[in-house]
GROMACS .gro file of C-alpha atoms in nm:
model
  176
    1MET     CA    1   0.478  -2.651   0.570
    2VAL     CA    2   0.613  -2.326   0.718
    3ALA     CA    3   0.877  -2.296   0.445
    4GLN     CA    4   0.617  -2.347   0.174
    5LYS     CA    5   0.391  -2.076   0.321
    6ALA     CA    6   0.690  -1.846   0.362
    7GLY     CA    7   0.790  -1.881  -0.001
    8THR     CA    8   0.451  -1.784  -0.134
    9ALA     CA    9   0.385  -1.498   0.108
   10ALA     CA   10   0.716  -1.324   0.051
   11ALA     CA   11   0.733  -1.389  -0.322
   12HIS     CA   12   0.574  -1.051  -0.381
   13HIS     CA   13   0.871  -0.847  -0.253
   14THR     CA   14   1.060  -0.598  -0.464
   15LYS     CA   15   1.147  -0.721  -0.813
   16LYS     CA   16   1.490  -0.560  -0.784
   17TYR     CA   17   1.605  -0.864  -0.585
   18LYS     CA   18   1.429  -1.126  -0.796
   19ASN     CA   19   1.751  -1.314  -0.868
   20PHE     CA   20   1.914  -1.247  -0.531
   21LYS     CA   21   2.073  -1.552  -0.370
   22VAL     CA   22   2.124  -1.566   0.006
   23ASP     CA   23   2.477  -1.658   0.115
   24PRO     CA   24   2.453  -2.024   0.231
   25ARG     CA   25   2.585  -1.937   0.579
   26HIS     CA   26   2.292  -1.695   0.623
   27LYS     CA   27   2.025  -1.952   0.537
   28PRO     CA   28   1.830  -2.103   0.827
   29GLN     CA   29   2.010  -2.408   0.962
   30MET     CA   30   2.045  -2.612   1.278
   31VAL     CA   31   2.371  -2.552   1.467
   32ARG     CA   32   2.529  -2.646   1.798
   33PHE     CA   33   2.449  -2.371   2.050
   34THR     CA   34   2.456  -2.366   2.431
   35GLY     CA   35   2.401  -2.135   2.723
   36TYR     CA   36   2.038  -2.030   2.680
   37GLU     CA   37   1.699  -2.178   2.759
   38ALA     CA   38   1.496  -2.339   2.480
   39GLY     CA   39   1.255  -2.089   2.325
   40THR     CA   40   1.491  -1.794   2.368
   41ILE     CA   41   1.602  -1.582   2.071
   42VAL     CA   42   1.967  -1.478   2.091
   43VAL     CA   43   2.102  -1.216   1.852
   44ASP     CA   44   2.477  -1.189   1.792
   45PRO     CA   45   2.513  -0.857   1.606
   46ARG     CA   46   2.890  -0.882   1.568
   47ASN     CA   47   2.860  -1.203   1.368
   48HIS     CA   48   2.522  -1.117   1.209
   49PHE     CA   49   2.329  -1.419   1.336
   50LEU     CA   50   2.001  -1.474   1.518
   51TYR     CA   51   1.956  -1.802   1.705
   52LEU     CA   52   1.625  -1.956   1.807
   53VAL     CA   53   1.726  -2.197   2.083
   54VAL     CA   54   1.542  -2.529   2.041
   55SER     CA   55   1.722  -2.745   2.302
   56PRO     CA   56   2.011  -2.718   2.550
   57PHE     CA   57   2.260  -2.788   2.269
   58ARG     CA   58   2.086  -2.683   1.944
   59ALA     CA   59   1.950  -2.371   1.780
   60ARG     CA   60   1.802  -2.270   1.448
   61ARG     CA   61   2.038  -2.004   1.310
   62TYR     CA   62   1.942  -1.726   1.068
   63GLY     CA   63   2.158  -1.460   0.907
   64VAL     CA   64   2.060  -1.101   0.993
   65GLY     CA   65   2.143  -0.742   0.918
   66VAL     CA   66   2.183  -0.522   1.224
   67GLY     CA   67   2.216  -0.160   1.332
   68LYS     CA   68   2.507   0.063   1.242
   69ALA     CA   69   2.752   0.143   1.520
   70GLY     CA   70   2.580   0.352   1.786
   71LEU     CA   71   2.229   0.257   1.672
   72ARG     CA   72   2.207  -0.098   1.804
   73PHE     CA   73   1.976  -0.237   2.066
   74LYS     CA   74   2.155  -0.437   2.336
   75GLY     CA   75   2.019  -0.632   2.629
   76VAL     CA   76   1.707  -0.833   2.708
   77ALA     CA   77   1.357  -0.774   2.572
   78SER     CA   78   1.047  -0.974   2.492
   79ILE     CA   79   0.825  -1.003   2.188
   80GLU     CA   80   0.496  -0.842   2.289
   81ARG     CA   81   0.348  -0.777   1.946
   82LYS     CA   82   0.365  -0.951   1.610
   83ALA     CA   83   0.238  -0.820   1.276
   84LYS     CA   84   0.197  -0.954   0.923
   85TRP     CA   85   0.287  -0.704   0.651
   86PRO     CA   86   0.318  -0.425   0.912
   87SER     CA   87   0.295  -0.055   0.847
   88TRP     CA   88   0.606   0.154   0.922
   89ARG     CA   89   0.691   0.502   1.035
   90PRO     CA   90   1.047   0.624   1.095
   91THR     CA   91   1.112   0.721   1.455
   92ASP     CA   92   1.141   1.088   1.545
   93ASN     CA   93   1.514   1.031   1.602
   94MET     CA   94   1.554   0.889   1.249
   95ILE     CA   95   1.375   1.192   1.104
   96ARG     CA   96   1.593   1.430   1.309
   97ARG     CA   97   1.914   1.245   1.215
   98GLU     CA   98   1.840   1.221   0.842
   99PRO     CA   99   1.549   1.451   0.751
  100ARG     CA  100   1.617   1.440   0.376
  101LYS     CA  101   1.585   1.062   0.382
  102TYR     CA  102   1.302   1.010   0.633
  103ALA     CA  103   1.084   1.324   0.668
  104ARG     CA  104   0.873   1.228   0.366
  105TYR     CA  105   0.767   0.912   0.553
  106ALA     CA  106   0.662   1.093   0.873
  107LYS     CA  107   0.296   0.998   0.819
  108GLY     CA  108   0.394   0.633   0.773
  109VAL     CA  109   0.405   0.372   0.500
  110PRO     CA  110   0.126   0.114   0.474
  111GLY     CA  111   0.213  -0.254   0.499
  112GLY     CA  112   0.293  -0.440   0.182
  113PRO     CA  113   0.578  -0.566  -0.034
  114ASN     CA  114   0.752  -0.226  -0.056
  115ASN     CA  115   0.736  -0.149   0.316
  116PRO     CA  116   1.079  -0.137   0.490
  117LEU     CA  117   0.959  -0.378   0.763
  118GLY     CA  118   0.896  -0.647   0.505
  119ALA     CA  119   0.665  -0.944   0.546
  120ARG     CA  120   0.660  -0.972   0.927
  121ALA     CA  121   0.764  -0.778   1.236
  122LEU     CA  122   0.829  -0.892   1.590
  123TYR     CA  123   0.814  -0.592   1.827
  124LEU     CA  124   1.063  -0.580   2.116
  125TYR     CA  125   0.944  -0.453   2.453
  126ARG     CA  126   1.130  -0.399   2.779
  127GLY     CA  127   0.950  -0.352   3.107
  128GLY     CA  128   0.617  -0.336   2.924
  129ARG     CA  129   0.731  -0.046   2.703
  130ASP     CA  130   0.799  -0.051   2.329
  131THR     CA  131   1.172  -0.017   2.260
  132TYR     CA  132   1.103   0.084   1.896
  133TYR     CA  133   1.337  -0.197   1.791
  134ARG     CA  134   1.206  -0.479   1.575
  135ILE     CA  135   1.304  -0.810   1.427
  136HIS     CA  136   1.159  -0.772   1.079
  137GLY     CA  137   1.181  -0.859   0.712
  138THR     CA  138   1.347  -0.636   0.459
  139THR     CA  139   1.305  -0.512   0.105
  140GLN     CA  140   1.687  -0.514   0.084
  141PRO     CA  141   1.798  -0.876   0.132
  142ASP     CA  142   2.153  -0.787   0.025
  143THR     CA  143   2.195  -0.614   0.364
  144ILE     CA  144   2.188  -0.948   0.549
  145GLY     CA  145   2.529  -1.005   0.705
  146ARG     CA  146   2.598  -0.632   0.735
  147SER     CA  147   2.562  -0.350   0.990
  148VAL     CA  148   2.350  -0.097   0.806
  149SER     CA  149   2.011  -0.046   0.972
  150ASN     CA  150   1.887   0.215   1.217
  151GLY     CA  151   1.908  -0.043   1.493
  152CYS     CA  152   1.652  -0.306   1.403
  153ILE     CA  153   1.733  -0.667   1.322
  154ARG     CA  154   1.662  -0.742   0.955
  155MET     CA  155   1.595  -1.081   0.804
  156VAL     CA  156   1.519  -1.213   0.457
  157ASN     CA  157   1.137  -1.207   0.426
  158ASP     CA  158   1.107  -1.587   0.393
  159HIS     CA  159   1.323  -1.629   0.704
  160VAL     CA  160   1.131  -1.382   0.920
  161ILE     CA  161   0.806  -1.552   0.818
  162ASP     CA  162   0.956  -1.884   0.933
  163LEU     CA  163   1.067  -1.732   1.267
  164TYR     CA  164   0.731  -1.554   1.313
  165GLU     CA  165   0.549  -1.889   1.288
  166ARG     CA  166   0.784  -2.052   1.541
  167VAL     CA  167   0.775  -1.801   1.829
  168PRO     CA  168   0.486  -1.696   2.053
  169LEU     CA  169   0.422  -1.362   2.216
  170GLY     CA  170   0.631  -1.331   2.531
  171THR     CA  171   0.939  -1.489   2.373
  172LYS     CA  172   1.257  -1.369   2.544
  173VAL     CA  173   1.510  -1.195   2.315
  174VAL     CA  174   1.871  -1.146   2.419
  175VAL     CA  175   2.090  -0.918   2.209
  176ILE     CA  176   2.453  -0.971   2.311
   0.00000   0.00000   0.00000
Protein backbone atom coordinates (compact mmCIF):
# COMPACT_ATOMS: atom_id res chain seq x y z
CA MET A 1 0.00 0.00 0.00
CA VAL A 2 2.80 2.45 0.84
CA ALA A 3 4.45 1.94 -2.56
CA GLN A 4 1.17 2.56 -4.36
CA LYS A 5 0.59 5.82 -2.43
CA ALA A 6 4.18 6.85 -3.05
CA GLY A 7 3.88 6.37 -6.79
CA THR A 8 0.84 8.58 -7.11
CA ALA A 9 2.00 11.33 -4.77
CA ALA A 10 5.40 11.79 -6.38
CA ALA A 11 4.22 11.35 -9.95
CA HIS A 12 3.86 15.10 -10.22
CA HIS A 13 7.61 15.85 -9.99
CA THR A 14 9.56 17.60 -12.69
CA LYS A 15 8.87 16.34 -16.21
CA LYS A 16 12.57 16.59 -17.03
CA TYR A 17 13.07 13.22 -15.30
CA LYS A 18 9.94 11.55 -16.66
CA ASN A 19 11.90 8.67 -18.19
CA PHE A 20 14.57 8.51 -15.49
CA LYS A 21 15.34 5.00 -14.26
CA VAL A 22 16.84 4.47 -10.80
CA ASP A 23 19.95 2.27 -10.75
CA PRO A 24 18.75 -1.11 -9.38
CA ARG A 25 21.25 -0.99 -6.49
CA HIS A 26 19.67 2.30 -5.35
CA LYS A 27 16.13 0.93 -5.24
CA PRO A 28 14.70 0.06 -1.81
CA GLN A 29 15.59 -3.51 -0.89
CA MET A 30 16.07 -5.72 2.13
CA VAL A 31 19.73 -6.46 2.95
CA ARG A 32 21.75 -8.10 5.69
CA PHE A 33 22.79 -5.39 8.18
CA THR A 34 23.98 -5.60 11.79
CA GLY A 35 25.19 -3.42 14.61
CA TYR A 36 22.23 -1.11 15.21
CA GLU A 37 18.93 -1.30 17.05
CA ALA A 38 15.73 -1.90 15.07
CA GLY A 39 14.05 1.39 14.16
CA THR A 40 17.33 3.26 13.72
CA ILE A 41 18.22 4.99 10.45
CA VAL A 42 21.88 4.64 9.50
CA VAL A 43 23.33 6.73 6.68
CA ASP A 44 26.57 5.65 5.00
CA PRO A 45 27.54 8.71 2.93
CA ARG A 46 30.67 7.15 1.48
CA ASN A 47 28.66 4.39 -0.17
CA HIS A 48 25.51 6.50 -0.74
CA PHE A 49 23.09 4.31 1.20
CA LEU A 50 20.52 4.88 3.93
CA TYR A 51 19.48 1.88 6.03
CA LEU A 52 16.29 1.59 8.06
CA VAL A 53 17.12 -1.18 10.53
CA VAL A 54 14.17 -3.58 10.85
CA SER A 55 15.73 -6.39 12.92
CA PRO A 56 19.12 -7.33 14.43
CA PHE A 57 20.24 -8.72 11.05
CA ARG A 58 18.13 -6.92 8.40
CA ALA A 59 17.58 -3.43 7.07
CA ARG A 60 15.67 -1.76 4.28
CA ARG A 61 18.32 -0.06 2.13
CA TYR A 62 17.76 3.01 -0.05
CA GLY A 63 20.17 4.80 -2.37
CA VAL A 64 20.85 8.44 -1.45
CA GLY A 65 22.67 11.54 -2.61
CA VAL A 66 24.73 13.25 0.08
CA GLY A 67 26.64 16.44 0.82
CA LYS A 68 29.76 17.51 -1.02
CA ALA A 69 33.03 17.20 0.87
CA GLY A 70 33.04 19.61 3.80
CA LEU A 71 29.27 20.07 3.79
CA ARG A 72 28.17 16.77 5.31
CA PHE A 73 26.39 16.16 8.57
CA LYS A 74 28.04 13.50 10.73
CA GLY A 75 26.99 12.01 14.03
CA VAL A 76 23.73 11.22 15.81
CA ALA A 77 20.45 13.11 15.51
CA SER A 78 16.74 12.42 15.76
CA ILE A 79 13.78 13.14 13.53
CA GLU A 80 11.75 15.76 15.37
CA ARG A 81 9.68 17.10 12.50
CA LYS A 82 8.21 15.62 9.33
CA ALA A 83 6.59 17.49 6.45
CA LYS A 84 4.70 16.61 3.27
CA TRP A 85 5.61 18.77 0.28
CA PRO A 86 7.66 21.09 2.53
CA SER A 87 8.61 24.66 1.77
CA TRP A 88 12.34 25.43 1.46
CA ARG A 89 14.69 28.29 2.10
CA PRO A 90 18.45 28.11 1.56
CA THR A 91 20.43 28.56 4.75
CA ASP A 92 22.28 31.81 5.33
CA ASN A 93 25.55 29.90 4.80
CA MET A 94 24.35 28.64 1.40
CA ILE A 95 23.44 32.19 0.38
CA ARG A 96 26.83 33.50 1.56
CA ARG A 97 28.72 30.67 -0.18
CA GLU A 98 26.89 30.93 -3.51
CA PRO A 99 24.89 34.18 -3.65
CA ARG A 100 24.34 34.05 -7.42
CA LYS A 101 22.71 30.65 -7.07
CA TYR A 102 20.75 31.04 -3.81
CA ALA A 103 20.07 34.74 -3.00
CA ARG A 104 16.97 34.78 -5.21
CA TYR A 105 15.43 32.11 -2.94
CA ALA A 106 16.10 33.99 0.32
CA LYS A 107 12.36 34.47 0.92
CA GLY A 108 11.77 30.74 0.40
CA VAL A 109 10.12 28.43 -2.10
CA PRO A 110 6.63 27.06 -1.39
CA GLY A 111 6.14 23.31 -1.20
CA GLY A 112 5.25 21.47 -4.37
CA PRO A 113 6.68 19.39 -7.19
CA ASN A 114 9.38 21.94 -8.10
CA ASN A 115 10.61 22.49 -4.54
CA PRO A 116 14.20 21.27 -3.90
CA LEU A 117 13.06 19.30 -0.81
CA GLY A 118 10.78 17.17 -2.94
CA ALA A 119 7.77 15.23 -1.70
CA ARG A 120 8.74 14.75 1.96
CA ALA A 121 11.28 16.00 4.49
CA LEU A 122 12.48 14.50 7.75
CA TYR A 123 14.12 17.21 9.89
CA LEU A 124 17.21 16.24 11.91
CA TYR A 125 17.61 17.66 15.40
CA ARG A 126 20.41 17.30 17.94
CA GLY A 127 19.95 18.20 21.57
CA GLY A 128 16.52 19.66 20.80
CA ARG A 129 17.93 22.07 18.20
CA ASP A 130 17.42 22.00 14.44
CA THR A 131 20.64 21.01 12.66
CA TYR A 132 19.33 22.41 9.34
CA TYR A 133 20.08 19.01 7.79
CA ARG A 134 17.26 16.99 6.28
CA ILE A 135 16.49 13.64 4.75
CA HIS A 136 14.33 14.71 1.83
CA GLY A 137 13.13 14.04 -1.68
CA THR A 138 14.67 15.67 -4.70
CA THR A 139 13.71 17.18 -8.03
CA GLN A 140 17.02 15.79 -9.35
CA PRO A 141 16.83 12.00 -9.02
CA ASP A 142 19.98 11.59 -11.13
CA THR A 143 21.98 12.86 -8.11
CA ILE A 144 21.24 9.67 -6.15
CA GLY A 145 24.51 7.81 -5.63
CA ARG A 146 26.56 11.01 -5.75
CA SER A 147 28.01 13.62 -3.36
CA VAL A 148 26.51 16.85 -4.63
CA SER A 149 24.19 18.45 -2.08
CA ASN A 150 24.75 21.19 0.48
CA GLY A 151 24.81 18.55 3.19
CA CYS A 152 21.33 17.08 3.23
CA ILE A 153 20.50 13.48 2.41
CA ARG A 154 18.52 13.25 -0.84
CA MET A 155 16.26 10.43 -1.90
CA VAL A 156 14.10 9.68 -4.92
CA ASN A 157 10.65 11.14 -4.10
CA ASP A 158 8.90 7.73 -4.12
CA HIS A 159 11.57 6.37 -1.76
CA VAL A 160 11.40 9.24 0.73
CA ILE A 161 7.61 8.89 0.81
CA ASP A 162 8.07 5.20 1.65
CA LEU A 163 10.59 6.02 4.42
CA TYR A 164 8.39 8.86 5.75
CA GLU A 165 5.49 6.41 6.22
CA ARG A 166 7.73 3.90 8.04
CA VAL A 167 9.40 6.10 10.68
CA PRO A 168 7.88 7.99 13.61
CA LEU A 169 9.00 11.24 15.17
CA GLY A 170 11.88 10.58 17.55
CA THR A 171 13.58 8.09 15.23
CA LYS A 172 17.32 7.95 15.85
CA VAL A 173 19.52 8.79 12.83
CA VAL A 174 23.20 7.87 12.74
CA VAL A 175 25.35 9.33 9.97
CA ILE A 176 28.66 7.46 9.90
